[in-house]
Tab-separated table of C-alpha atoms in Angstrom:
chain	number	residue	atom	x	y	z
T	1	UNK	CA	-38.339	-27.975	-9.303
T	2	UNK	CA	-38.467	-27.951	-5.551
T	3	UNK	CA	-40.451	-24.969	-4.313
T	4	UNK	CA	-38.203	-24.393	-1.317
T	5	UNK	CA	-34.894	-24.508	-3.144
T	6	UNK	CA	-36.009	-22.188	-5.908
T	7	UNK	CA	-33.125	-20.214	-7.330
T	8	UNK	CA	-33.590	-16.495	-7.789
T	9	UNK	CA	-30.230	-15.109	-8.647
T	10	UNK	CA	-28.083	-16.424	-5.849
T	11	UNK	CA	-30.394	-15.476	-3.033
T	12	UNK	CA	-32.359	-18.058	-1.135
T	13	UNK	CA	-36.017	-17.077	-0.901
T	14	UNK	CA	-38.688	-18.743	1.107
T	15	UNK	CA	-42.054	-18.944	-0.706
T	16	UNK	CA	-44.800	-17.069	1.088
T	17	UNK	CA	-46.862	-20.232	1.567
T	18	UNK	CA	-44.191	-21.723	3.793
T	19	UNK	CA	-43.567	-18.477	5.625
T	20	UNK	CA	-47.274	-18.247	6.366
T	21	UNK	CA	-47.293	-21.791	7.638
T	22	UNK	CA	-44.265	-21.269	9.876
T	23	UNK	CA	-45.564	-17.996	11.314
T	24	UNK	CA	-48.988	-19.554	11.926
T	25	UNK	CA	-47.352	-22.268	14.013
T	26	UNK	CA	-45.292	-19.627	15.847
T	27	UNK	CA	-48.420	-17.590	16.594
T	28	UNK	CA	-50.396	-20.577	17.806
T	29	UNK	CA	-47.514	-21.616	20.052
T	30	UNK	CA	-47.318	-18.089	21.436
T	31	UNK	CA	-51.072	-18.057	22.106
T	32	UNK	CA	-50.880	-21.351	23.980
T	33	UNK	CA	-47.753	-20.323	25.888
T	34	UNK	CA	-48.975	-16.884	26.906
T	35	UNK	CA	-52.415	-18.213	27.788
T	36	UNK	CA	-50.897	-20.205	30.620
T	37	UNK	CA	-47.689	-18.370	31.496
T	38	UNK	CA	-46.222	-14.878	31.350
T	39	UNK	CA	-42.739	-15.627	30.037
T	40	UNK	CA	-42.854	-13.304	27.064
T	41	UNK	CA	-44.578	-10.297	28.504
T	42	UNK	CA	-41.395	-9.360	30.402
T	43	UNK	CA	-38.824	-9.003	27.596
T	44	UNK	CA	-41.365	-7.996	24.922
T	45	UNK	CA	-42.863	-5.453	27.278
T	46	UNK	CA	-39.449	-3.958	27.949
T	47	UNK	CA	-38.625	-3.590	24.263
T	48	UNK	CA	-42.032	-2.164	23.455
T	49	UNK	CA	-41.779	0.162	26.438
T	50	UNK	CA	-38.673	1.841	25.106
T	51	UNK	CA	-39.726	1.913	21.450
T	52	UNK	CA	-43.401	2.843	21.563
T	53	UNK	CA	-44.188	4.473	24.880
T	54	UNK	CA	-42.199	7.700	24.284
T	55	UNK	CA	-44.184	8.274	21.076
T	56	UNK	CA	-47.478	7.506	22.749
T	57	UNK	CA	-46.609	9.843	25.552
T	58	UNK	CA	-45.836	12.731	23.233
T	59	UNK	CA	-48.673	12.126	20.826
T	60	UNK	CA	-51.334	11.708	23.445
T	61	UNK	CA	-50.289	15.113	24.717
T	62	UNK	CA	-50.819	16.520	21.207
T	63	UNK	CA	-54.115	14.662	20.965
T	64	UNK	CA	-55.449	16.034	24.188
T	65	UNK	CA	-54.202	19.482	23.225
T	66	UNK	CA	-56.192	19.279	19.956
T	67	UNK	CA	-59.213	18.063	21.822
T	68	UNK	CA	-58.928	20.878	24.330
T	69	UNK	CA	-58.783	23.470	21.537
T	70	UNK	CA	-61.814	21.887	19.893
T	71	UNK	CA	-63.776	22.068	23.089
T	72	UNK	CA	-62.583	25.563	23.847
T	73	UNK	CA	-63.979	26.889	20.574
T	74	UNK	CA	-67.343	25.384	21.298
T	75	UNK	CA	-67.446	26.533	24.846
T	76	UNK	CA	-66.194	30.100	24.533
T	77	UNK	CA	-69.614	31.558	23.757
T	78	UNK	CA	-71.336	29.724	26.528
T	79	UNK	CA	-68.612	30.750	28.882
T	80	UNK	CA	-69.136	34.468	28.318
T	81	UNK	CA	-72.794	34.239	29.243
T	82	UNK	CA	-72.019	31.968	32.098
T	83	UNK	CA	-69.356	34.313	33.397
T	84	UNK	CA	-71.912	37.055	33.992
T	85	UNK	CA	-74.200	34.748	35.832
T	86	UNK	CA	-71.422	33.279	37.908
T	87	UNK	CA	-70.141	36.668	39.023
T	88	UNK	CA	-73.519	37.356	40.521
T	89	UNK	CA	-73.489	33.995	42.164
T	90	UNK	CA	-70.068	34.601	43.717
T	91	UNK	CA	-71.441	37.451	45.757
T	92	UNK	CA	-74.277	35.351	47.068
T	93	UNK	CA	-71.990	32.473	47.815
T	94	UNK	CA	-69.400	34.524	49.680
T	95	UNK	CA	-72.028	35.403	52.188
T	96	UNK	CA	-73.029	31.793	52.472
T	97	UNK	CA	-69.434	30.596	52.867
T	98	UNK	CA	-68.818	32.674	55.918
T	99	UNK	CA	-71.666	30.911	57.597
T	100	UNK	CA	-70.515	27.511	56.430
T	101	UNK	CA	-66.957	28.041	57.544
T	102	UNK	CA	-68.120	28.304	61.085
T	103	UNK	CA	-70.018	25.064	60.695
T	104	UNK	CA	-66.928	23.438	59.214
T	105	UNK	CA	-64.802	24.163	62.238
T	106	UNK	CA	-67.433	22.576	64.345
T	107	UNK	CA	-67.630	19.553	62.037
T	108	UNK	CA	-63.848	19.077	62.055
T	109	UNK	CA	-63.802	19.043	65.793
T	110	UNK	CA	-66.594	16.518	65.932
T	111	UNK	CA	-64.861	14.329	63.314
T	112	UNK	CA	-61.717	14.235	65.356
T	113	UNK	CA	-63.752	13.140	68.272
T	114	UNK	CA	-65.219	10.276	66.294
T	115	UNK	CA	-61.877	9.576	64.607
T	116	UNK	CA	-63.560	9.483	61.265
T	117	UNK	CA	-60.944	9.709	58.596
T	118	UNK	CA	-61.797	10.494	54.999
T	119	UNK	CA	-62.729	7.444	52.983
T	120	UNK	CA	-59.621	6.128	51.281
T	121	UNK	CA	-56.782	7.797	53.140
T	122	UNK	CA	-55.514	4.485	54.406
T	123	UNK	CA	-54.237	3.428	50.979
T	124	UNK	CA	-51.005	4.783	49.448
T	125	UNK	CA	-51.559	6.013	45.918
T	126	UNK	CA	-49.488	7.066	42.915
T	127	UNK	CA	-50.868	9.384	40.273
T	128	UNK	CA	-50.436	8.348	36.629
T	129	UNK	CA	-51.449	9.724	33.253
T	130	UNK	CA	-53.217	7.740	30.529
T	131	UNK	CA	-51.063	7.746	27.395
T	132	UNK	CA	-52.849	5.297	25.099
T	133	UNK	CA	-56.170	3.567	24.784
T	134	UNK	CA	-57.138	0.223	23.305
T	135	UNK	CA	-56.314	-0.006	19.586
T	136	UNK	CA	-59.529	-1.883	18.844
T	137	UNK	CA	-63.125	-1.175	19.681
T	138	UNK	CA	-63.918	-4.293	21.662
T	139	UNK	CA	-62.433	-3.722	25.102
T	140	UNK	CA	-61.775	-0.703	27.283
T	141	UNK	CA	-58.199	-1.028	28.412
T	142	UNK	CA	-55.558	1.676	28.459
T	143	UNK	CA	-51.861	2.238	29.075
T	144	UNK	CA	-50.523	4.527	31.817
T	145	UNK	CA	-47.111	6.180	32.004
T	146	UNK	CA	-45.854	4.467	35.166
T	147	UNK	CA	-44.373	0.979	35.386
T	148	UNK	CA	-42.464	-1.273	37.745
T	149	UNK	CA	-39.695	1.302	37.983
T	150	UNK	CA	-42.229	3.495	39.767
T	151	UNK	CA	-43.343	0.699	42.060
T	152	UNK	CA	-46.371	-0.511	40.150
T	153	UNK	CA	-47.033	-4.223	39.940
T	154	UNK	CA	-49.722	-6.488	38.571
T	155	UNK	CA	-53.158	-6.640	40.253
T	156	UNK	CA	-52.901	-3.183	41.765
T	157	UNK	CA	-56.234	-1.369	41.896
T	158	UNK	CA	-56.703	1.800	39.887
T	159	UNK	CA	-58.994	4.650	40.914
T	160	UNK	CA	-60.019	8.026	39.567
T	161	UNK	CA	-61.571	10.572	41.840
T	162	UNK	CA	-63.533	8.526	44.338
T	163	UNK	CA	-64.402	5.472	42.256
T	164	UNK	CA	-62.831	2.271	41.029
T	165	UNK	CA	-61.505	2.359	37.452
T	166	UNK	CA	-59.919	-1.046	37.010
T	167	UNK	CA	-56.922	-3.194	37.676
T	168	UNK	CA	-53.319	-3.365	36.438
T	169	UNK	CA	-52.960	-6.479	34.296
T	170	UNK	CA	-49.541	-6.036	32.737
T	171	UNK	CA	-46.457	-4.009	33.653
T	172	UNK	CA	-43.424	-2.849	31.706
T	173	UNK	CA	-40.522	-0.747	33.001
T	174	UNK	CA	-42.194	2.578	32.226
T	175	UNK	CA	-45.762	1.604	31.348
T	176	UNK	CA	-48.593	-0.489	32.695
T	177	UNK	CA	-51.753	-1.795	31.106
T	178	UNK	CA	-54.989	-1.238	32.974
T	179	UNK	CA	-58.210	-3.059	32.163
T	180	UNK	CA	-61.214	-1.042	33.264
T	181	UNK	CA	-64.219	-2.522	35.028
T	182	UNK	CA	-66.534	-1.609	32.124
T	183	UNK	CA	-64.540	-3.916	29.855
T	184	UNK	CA	-66.520	-6.900	28.618
T	185	UNK	CA	-64.217	-9.563	30.066
T	186	UNK	CA	-64.065	-8.202	33.616
T	187	UNK	CA	-66.063	-9.235	36.665
T	188	UNK	CA	-65.693	-7.615	40.067
T	189	UNK	CA	-67.270	-8.909	43.230
T	190	UNK	CA	-68.989	-6.111	45.066
T	191	UNK	CA	-71.528	-5.515	47.780
T	192	UNK	CA	-74.359	-3.140	48.470
T	193	UNK	CA	-73.116	-0.752	51.115
T	194	UNK	CA	-76.409	-0.378	52.957
T	195	UNK	CA	-77.319	-4.056	53.300
T	196	UNK	CA	-73.932	-5.802	52.758
T	197	UNK	CA	-75.472	-8.104	50.151
T	198	UNK	CA	-72.883	-9.518	47.753
T	199	UNK	CA	-73.190	-9.248	43.993
T	200	UNK	CA	-71.080	-9.527	40.853
T	201	UNK	CA	-70.388	-6.421	38.769
T	202	UNK	CA	-69.865	-7.557	35.204
T	203	UNK	CA	-68.661	-5.371	32.362
T	204	UNK	CA	-70.667	-5.437	29.140
T	205	UNK	CA	-69.851	-3.935	25.764
T	206	UNK	CA	-73.518	-3.413	24.892
T	207	UNK	CA	-74.074	-1.271	27.971
T	208	UNK	CA	-70.761	0.589	27.752
T	209	UNK	CA	-72.215	3.137	25.326
T	210	UNK	CA	-75.095	3.883	27.661
T	211	UNK	CA	-72.676	4.619	30.483
T	212	UNK	CA	-73.846	1.850	32.793
T	213	UNK	CA	-72.452	-1.479	33.975
T	214	UNK	CA	-74.541	-4.539	34.678
T	215	UNK	CA	-74.566	-6.409	37.954
T	216	UNK	CA	-75.776	-9.943	38.506
T	217	UNK	CA	-76.392	-12.481	41.260
T	218	UNK	CA	-77.587	-10.108	43.925
T	219	UNK	CA	-79.234	-12.097	46.713
T	220	UNK	CA	-81.648	-9.782	48.446
T	221	UNK	CA	-84.386	-11.793	50.069
T	222	UNK	CA	-85.837	-8.978	52.094
T	223	UNK	CA	-86.184	-6.624	49.111
T	224	UNK	CA	-84.235	-3.938	50.905
T	225	UNK	CA	-81.940	-2.921	48.043
T	226	UNK	CA	-83.321	0.042	46.132
T	227	UNK	CA	-82.230	2.224	43.230
T	228	UNK	CA	-79.559	4.724	44.240
T	229	UNK	CA	-77.853	2.399	46.704
T	230	UNK	CA	-74.065	2.545	46.755
T	231	UNK	CA	-72.091	-0.438	45.513
T	232	UNK	CA	-68.531	-0.879	46.810
T	233	UNK	CA	-65.928	-3.586	46.284
T	234	UNK	CA	-66.496	-6.523	48.533
T	235	UNK	CA	-64.039	-7.976	50.993
T	236	UNK	CA	-64.266	-11.465	49.468
T	237	UNK	CA	-62.542	-10.444	46.237
T	238	UNK	CA	-58.988	-11.724	45.925
T	239	UNK	CA	-57.726	-8.818	43.834
T	240	UNK	CA	-59.760	-5.748	44.734
T	241	UNK	CA	-59.309	-3.940	48.025
T	242	UNK	CA	-62.507	-3.700	50.067
T	243	UNK	CA	-64.651	-0.604	50.297
T	244	UNK	CA	-63.806	1.194	47.066
T	245	UNK	CA	-66.842	2.835	45.511
T	246	UNK	CA	-67.917	1.299	42.189
T	247	UNK	CA	-71.156	3.136	41.529
T	248	UNK	CA	-74.842	3.565	42.271
T	249	UNK	CA	-77.674	1.225	41.344
T	250	UNK	CA	-79.730	2.747	38.531
T	251	UNK	CA	-82.155	-0.060	37.868
T	252	UNK	CA	-82.881	-3.403	39.457
T	253	UNK	CA	-85.030	-6.362	38.500
T	254	UNK	CA	-85.701	-9.878	39.694
T	255	UNK	CA	-84.200	-12.774	37.748
T	256	UNK	CA	-86.430	-15.501	36.363
T	257	UNK	CA	-85.215	-17.899	39.035
T	258	UNK	CA	-86.850	-15.722	41.758
T	259	UNK	CA	-83.736	-16.082	43.903
T	260	UNK	CA	-81.321	-13.513	42.607
T	261	UNK	CA	-81.612	-10.029	41.192
T	262	UNK	CA	-79.723	-8.231	38.496
T	263	UNK	CA	-79.694	-4.773	37.028
T	264	UNK	CA	-77.607	-1.794	36.014
T	265	UNK	CA	-75.402	0.527	37.979
T	266	UNK	CA	-74.028	3.941	37.097
T	267	UNK	CA	-70.275	3.992	37.678
T	268	UNK	CA	-68.829	6.650	39.960
T	269	UNK	CA	-66.120	7.370	37.388
T	270	UNK	CA	-66.619	9.147	34.077
T	271	UNK	CA	-64.874	6.626	31.821
T	272	UNK	CA	-65.334	8.774	28.712
T	273	UNK	CA	-63.165	11.594	29.962
T	274	UNK	CA	-60.532	9.778	31.947
T	275	UNK	CA	-57.087	11.374	31.842
T	276	UNK	CA	-55.384	10.957	35.183
T	277	UNK	CA	-55.763	7.967	37.452
T	278	UNK	CA	-54.531	6.948	40.891
T	279	UNK	CA	-52.881	3.576	41.368
T	280	UNK	CA	-53.188	2.122	44.861
T	281	UNK	CA	-49.782	0.634	45.633
T	282	UNK	CA	-51.158	-1.632	48.311
T	283	UNK	CA	-52.035	-5.119	47.128
T	284	UNK	CA	-54.852	-7.196	48.487
T	285	UNK	CA	-53.499	-9.619	51.024
T	286	UNK	CA	-53.919	-13.181	49.845
T	287	UNK	CA	-53.289	-16.541	51.396
T	288	UNK	CA	-50.378	-18.321	49.757
T	289	UNK	CA	-51.481	-21.473	48.022
T	290	UNK	CA	-48.897	-24.154	48.505
G	1	UNK	CA	-32.990	-2.454	4.087
G	2	UNK	CA	-34.308	1.039	3.505
G	3	UNK	CA	-37.716	-0.395	2.712
G	4	UNK	CA	-37.676	-2.304	5.983
G	5	UNK	CA	-36.901	0.749	8.066
G	6	UNK	CA	-39.498	2.921	6.341
G	7	UNK	CA	-42.170	0.238	6.673
G	8	UNK	CA	-41.298	-0.246	10.336
G	9	UNK	CA	-41.621	3.465	10.997
G	10	UNK	CA	-44.954	3.492	9.128
G	11	UNK	CA	-46.321	0.667	11.296
G	12	UNK	CA	-45.188	2.481	14.436
G	13	UNK	CA	-46.765	5.765	13.323
G	14	UNK	CA	-50.075	4.115	12.498
G	15	UNK	CA	-50.177	2.197	15.777
G	16	UNK	CA	-49.334	5.209	17.892
G	17	UNK	CA	-51.845	7.421	16.047
G	18	UNK	CA	-54.534	4.804	16.412
G	19	UNK	CA	-54.281	4.512	20.169
G	20	UNK	CA	-53.594	8.156	21.026
G	21	UNK	CA	-54.828	10.909	18.716
G	22	UNK	CA	-57.643	8.943	17.079
G	23	UNK	CA	-58.752	7.624	20.468
G	24	UNK	CA	-59.308	11.158	21.647
G	25	UNK	CA	-60.957	12.288	18.401
G	26	UNK	CA	-63.095	9.140	18.207
G	27	UNK	CA	-66.705	9.532	17.042
G	28	UNK	CA	-68.999	7.725	19.416
G	29	UNK	CA	-66.092	5.856	20.968
G	30	UNK	CA	-65.087	4.156	17.720
G	31	UNK	CA	-61.550	4.383	16.321
G	32	UNK	CA	-60.584	3.683	12.719
G	33	UNK	CA	-58.337	0.726	12.109
G	34	UNK	CA	-55.218	2.213	10.523
G	35	UNK	CA	-53.239	-0.993	10.903
G	36	UNK	CA	-55.722	-2.874	8.718
G	37	UNK	CA	-55.392	-0.196	6.034
G	38	UNK	CA	-51.612	-0.540	6.187
G	39	UNK	CA	-51.587	-4.329	6.157
G	40	UNK	CA	-54.148	-4.669	3.391
G	41	UNK	CA	-52.632	-2.036	1.124
G	42	UNK	CA	-49.106	-3.405	1.387
G	43	UNK	CA	-50.636	-6.828	0.787
G	44	UNK	CA	-52.147	-5.989	-2.577
G	45	UNK	CA	-49.368	-3.593	-3.574
G	46	UNK	CA	-46.435	-5.863	-2.849
G	47	UNK	CA	-47.781	-9.387	-2.726
G	48	UNK	CA	-48.464	-12.124	-0.237
G	49	UNK	CA	-45.126	-12.205	1.538
G	50	UNK	CA	-44.903	-8.496	2.346
G	51	UNK	CA	-48.552	-8.536	3.365
G	52	UNK	CA	-48.139	-11.335	5.820
G	53	UNK	CA	-44.925	-9.998	7.340
G	54	UNK	CA	-46.368	-6.514	7.856
G	55	UNK	CA	-49.575	-8.038	9.197
G	56	UNK	CA	-47.585	-10.133	11.630
G	57	UNK	CA	-45.737	-7.149	13.069
G	58	UNK	CA	-48.841	-4.939	13.231
G	59	UNK	CA	-50.676	-7.674	15.095
G	60	UNK	CA	-47.755	-8.339	17.409
G	61	UNK	CA	-47.686	-4.689	18.445
G	62	UNK	CA	-51.402	-4.763	19.288
G	63	UNK	CA	-50.893	-8.062	21.122
G	64	UNK	CA	-48.125	-6.765	23.359
G	65	UNK	CA	-50.055	-3.738	24.498
G	66	UNK	CA	-53.709	-4.645	24.447
G	67	UNK	CA	-54.233	-8.385	24.324
G	68	UNK	CA	-54.359	-11.028	27.020
G	69	UNK	CA	-52.497	-13.532	24.869
G	70	UNK	CA	-49.660	-12.810	22.473
G	71	UNK	CA	-50.219	-14.140	18.979
G	72	UNK	CA	-53.948	-13.783	18.425
G	73	UNK	CA	-53.990	-10.434	16.638
G	74	UNK	CA	-50.705	-11.322	14.929
G	75	UNK	CA	-52.419	-14.343	13.419
G	76	UNK	CA	-55.495	-12.418	12.297
G	77	UNK	CA	-53.522	-9.546	10.748
G	78	UNK	CA	-51.112	-11.981	9.100
G	79	UNK	CA	-53.872	-13.859	7.300
G	80	UNK	CA	-55.516	-10.606	6.232
G	81	UNK	CA	-52.203	-9.428	4.751
G	82	UNK	CA	-51.675	-12.755	3.023
G	83	UNK	CA	-55.166	-12.891	1.561
G	84	UNK	CA	-54.859	-9.342	0.251
G	85	UNK	CA	-51.586	-10.361	-1.356
G	86	UNK	CA	-53.543	-12.771	-3.538
G	87	UNK	CA	-55.005	-9.734	-5.301
G	88	UNK	CA	-51.607	-8.253	-6.153
G	89	UNK	CA	-51.962	-9.328	-9.782
G	90	UNK	CA	-55.195	-7.371	-10.225
G	91	UNK	CA	-53.709	-4.248	-8.695
G	92	UNK	CA	-53.208	-1.020	-10.668
G	93	UNK	CA	-52.021	2.128	-8.890
G	94	UNK	CA	-54.584	4.243	-10.797
G	95	UNK	CA	-57.543	2.232	-9.608
G	96	UNK	CA	-59.005	3.303	-6.251
G	97	UNK	CA	-62.148	1.154	-6.270
G	98	UNK	CA	-60.500	-2.205	-5.706
G	99	UNK	CA	-58.273	-1.052	-2.803
G	100	UNK	CA	-61.282	0.535	-1.097
G	101	UNK	CA	-63.301	-2.618	-1.582
G	102	UNK	CA	-60.509	-4.847	-0.290
G	103	UNK	CA	-59.855	-2.678	2.769
G	104	UNK	CA	-63.569	-2.596	3.585
G	105	UNK	CA	-63.791	-6.372	3.323
G	106	UNK	CA	-60.618	-6.815	5.386
G	107	UNK	CA	-61.871	-4.613	8.192
G	108	UNK	CA	-65.258	-6.304	8.213
G	109	UNK	CA	-63.692	-9.753	8.342
G	110	UNK	CA	-61.313	-8.573	11.072
G	111	UNK	CA	-64.284	-7.377	13.116
G	112	UNK	CA	-66.138	-10.581	12.510
G	113	UNK	CA	-63.192	-12.739	13.599
G	114	UNK	CA	-62.733	-10.627	16.718
G	115	UNK	CA	-66.410	-11.115	17.578
G	116	UNK	CA	-66.213	-14.829	16.865
G	117	UNK	CA	-63.232	-15.601	19.056
G	118	UNK	CA	-63.513	-13.040	21.799
G	119	UNK	CA	-67.251	-12.643	22.281
G	120	UNK	CA	-69.213	-15.517	20.793
G	121	UNK	CA	-67.037	-18.063	22.570
G	122	UNK	CA	-67.869	-16.334	25.851
G	123	UNK	CA	-71.571	-16.621	25.163
G	124	UNK	CA	-72.308	-13.092	23.923
G	125	UNK	CA	-74.896	-13.920	21.298
G	126	UNK	CA	-76.239	-10.515	20.199
G	127	UNK	CA	-74.451	-10.619	16.875
G	128	UNK	CA	-76.705	-7.966	15.384
G	129	UNK	CA	-75.869	-5.481	18.090
G	130	UNK	CA	-72.137	-5.932	17.658
G	131	UNK	CA	-72.351	-5.618	13.885
G	132	UNK	CA	-74.405	-2.422	14.071
G	133	UNK	CA	-72.572	-0.733	16.921
G	134	UNK	CA	-68.955	-1.851	16.581
G	135	UNK	CA	-68.117	-3.465	13.257
G	136	UNK	CA	-70.043	-1.284	10.786
G	137	UNK	CA	-69.072	2.062	12.401
G	138	UNK	CA	-65.457	0.939	12.457
G	139	UNK	CA	-65.604	-0.046	8.780
G	140	UNK	CA	-67.147	3.283	7.796
G	141	UNK	CA	-64.695	5.324	9.826
G	142	UNK	CA	-61.790	3.269	8.489
G	143	UNK	CA	-63.020	3.838	4.953
G	144	UNK	CA	-63.075	7.603	5.478
G	145	UNK	CA	-59.551	7.553	6.871
G	146	UNK	CA	-58.445	5.322	3.986
G	147	UNK	CA	-59.293	8.070	1.510
G	148	UNK	CA	-56.554	10.167	3.099
G	149	UNK	CA	-54.127	7.479	4.203
G	150	UNK	CA	-54.115	5.283	1.099
G	151	UNK	CA	-52.631	7.861	-1.328
G	152	UNK	CA	-49.823	8.459	1.182
G	153	UNK	CA	-49.012	4.744	1.365
G	154	UNK	CA	-49.245	4.500	-2.422
G	155	UNK	CA	-46.830	7.384	-2.861
G	156	UNK	CA	-44.329	5.960	-0.370
G	157	UNK	CA	-44.456	2.590	-2.119
G	158	UNK	CA	-44.060	4.175	-5.560
G	159	UNK	CA	-41.100	6.180	-4.357
G	160	UNK	CA	-39.390	3.134	-2.865
G	161	UNK	CA	-40.084	1.006	-5.921
G	162	UNK	CA	-38.663	3.500	-8.381
G	163	UNK	CA	-35.517	3.833	-6.254
G	164	UNK	CA	-35.115	0.081	-6.091
G	165	UNK	CA	-35.503	-0.210	-9.833
G	166	UNK	CA	-32.874	2.452	-10.402
G	167	UNK	CA	-30.337	0.778	-8.117
G	168	UNK	CA	-31.122	-2.591	-9.703
G	169	UNK	CA	-30.363	-1.161	-13.141
G	170	UNK	CA	-26.995	0.076	-11.949
G	171	UNK	CA	-25.836	-3.424	-11.151
G	172	UNK	CA	-26.961	-4.944	-14.447
């Protein structure tokens, strides 16, 4: 009896062995195809965007609501005690503010004179909310509720507060996938703000739990870089805009080759409690490769 | 037909829960793997074919949203579903030990494969660290969630099966 043409009533059934084989081939083809091109992410992303994203949107709201309630219960007692203390502080601070306000006027005037703008005002940004996080435990990527219909495209930089969060790697009509810089497969080229030495910031799963990111290949011959120095994105990166704060050096050590240094940095963004992010709609200018 | 729709909805619910609510309620940044529970339990309840089809779709969903390439997770989930289907003959609805054991093994193997292809091949050699901090916590958390999720899946399957049997009898 042929296994493929087995009769079961009048229905034709494909034995699971063959189905497994066929689907394995399909999967492998897909892996190879999507490794080199992006033909499928468009249509699949659109379908998924309309089927899954509305649920994620709603449920993540419920999830954060639950989490808020949980935290509220814990915090309510502390808050009462704190309230008393803070009321006292308000009085002290009001007096202080009056003094500071006068200084502020002076500062504003001086700033205008120097034409110092605040740090990132030159970039246009869109706010977006995180609606889902990575389904596994290996990487730190997440999905936001804005897509190409809102003007978001691939390789746009994502910030939260004053620091760099990551980069948009995939866009659907109403969603976009962001891979954060703490993710294990991400490297960002950065520089030390004070000395302009270049380095590579490299995400690492082992350090993710400790709240730090590792950096490597810092060339600092004069030993000028110290702990606490600011690290910003470098201008030689082809995807990241220059001058966005990544974090502060928390420890530094010399590599065994005596040429480069490596160490840890504390990111400027609290990745554990990320809810809203800002997407910079300006892309890094690149030279067209012909 | 009805089975297909209900299973599809179940996959969707598990996926959405896994990357929203459970993400926020995660202990130490670890989420349970509901999709493995779903794939494995349908595997040993319904056989190889159902297992591999459900695995394929679960994996595909993860691929579209969270993977660099499409097809990797689909492949992993599919084989897990298929392998669990091999145990369909030893399956009794009353027995909880074997399902728990199979789901634990499935999740551990899933973690191991993920490490192998996504980390070891990039030169991350601290296998011990990844086992202790990612794979084992995930297995434990998944196991705890299984205690609540598995009876629900079992009940849904029982319900569908008894309906199918009834409608089959009508035609005979």
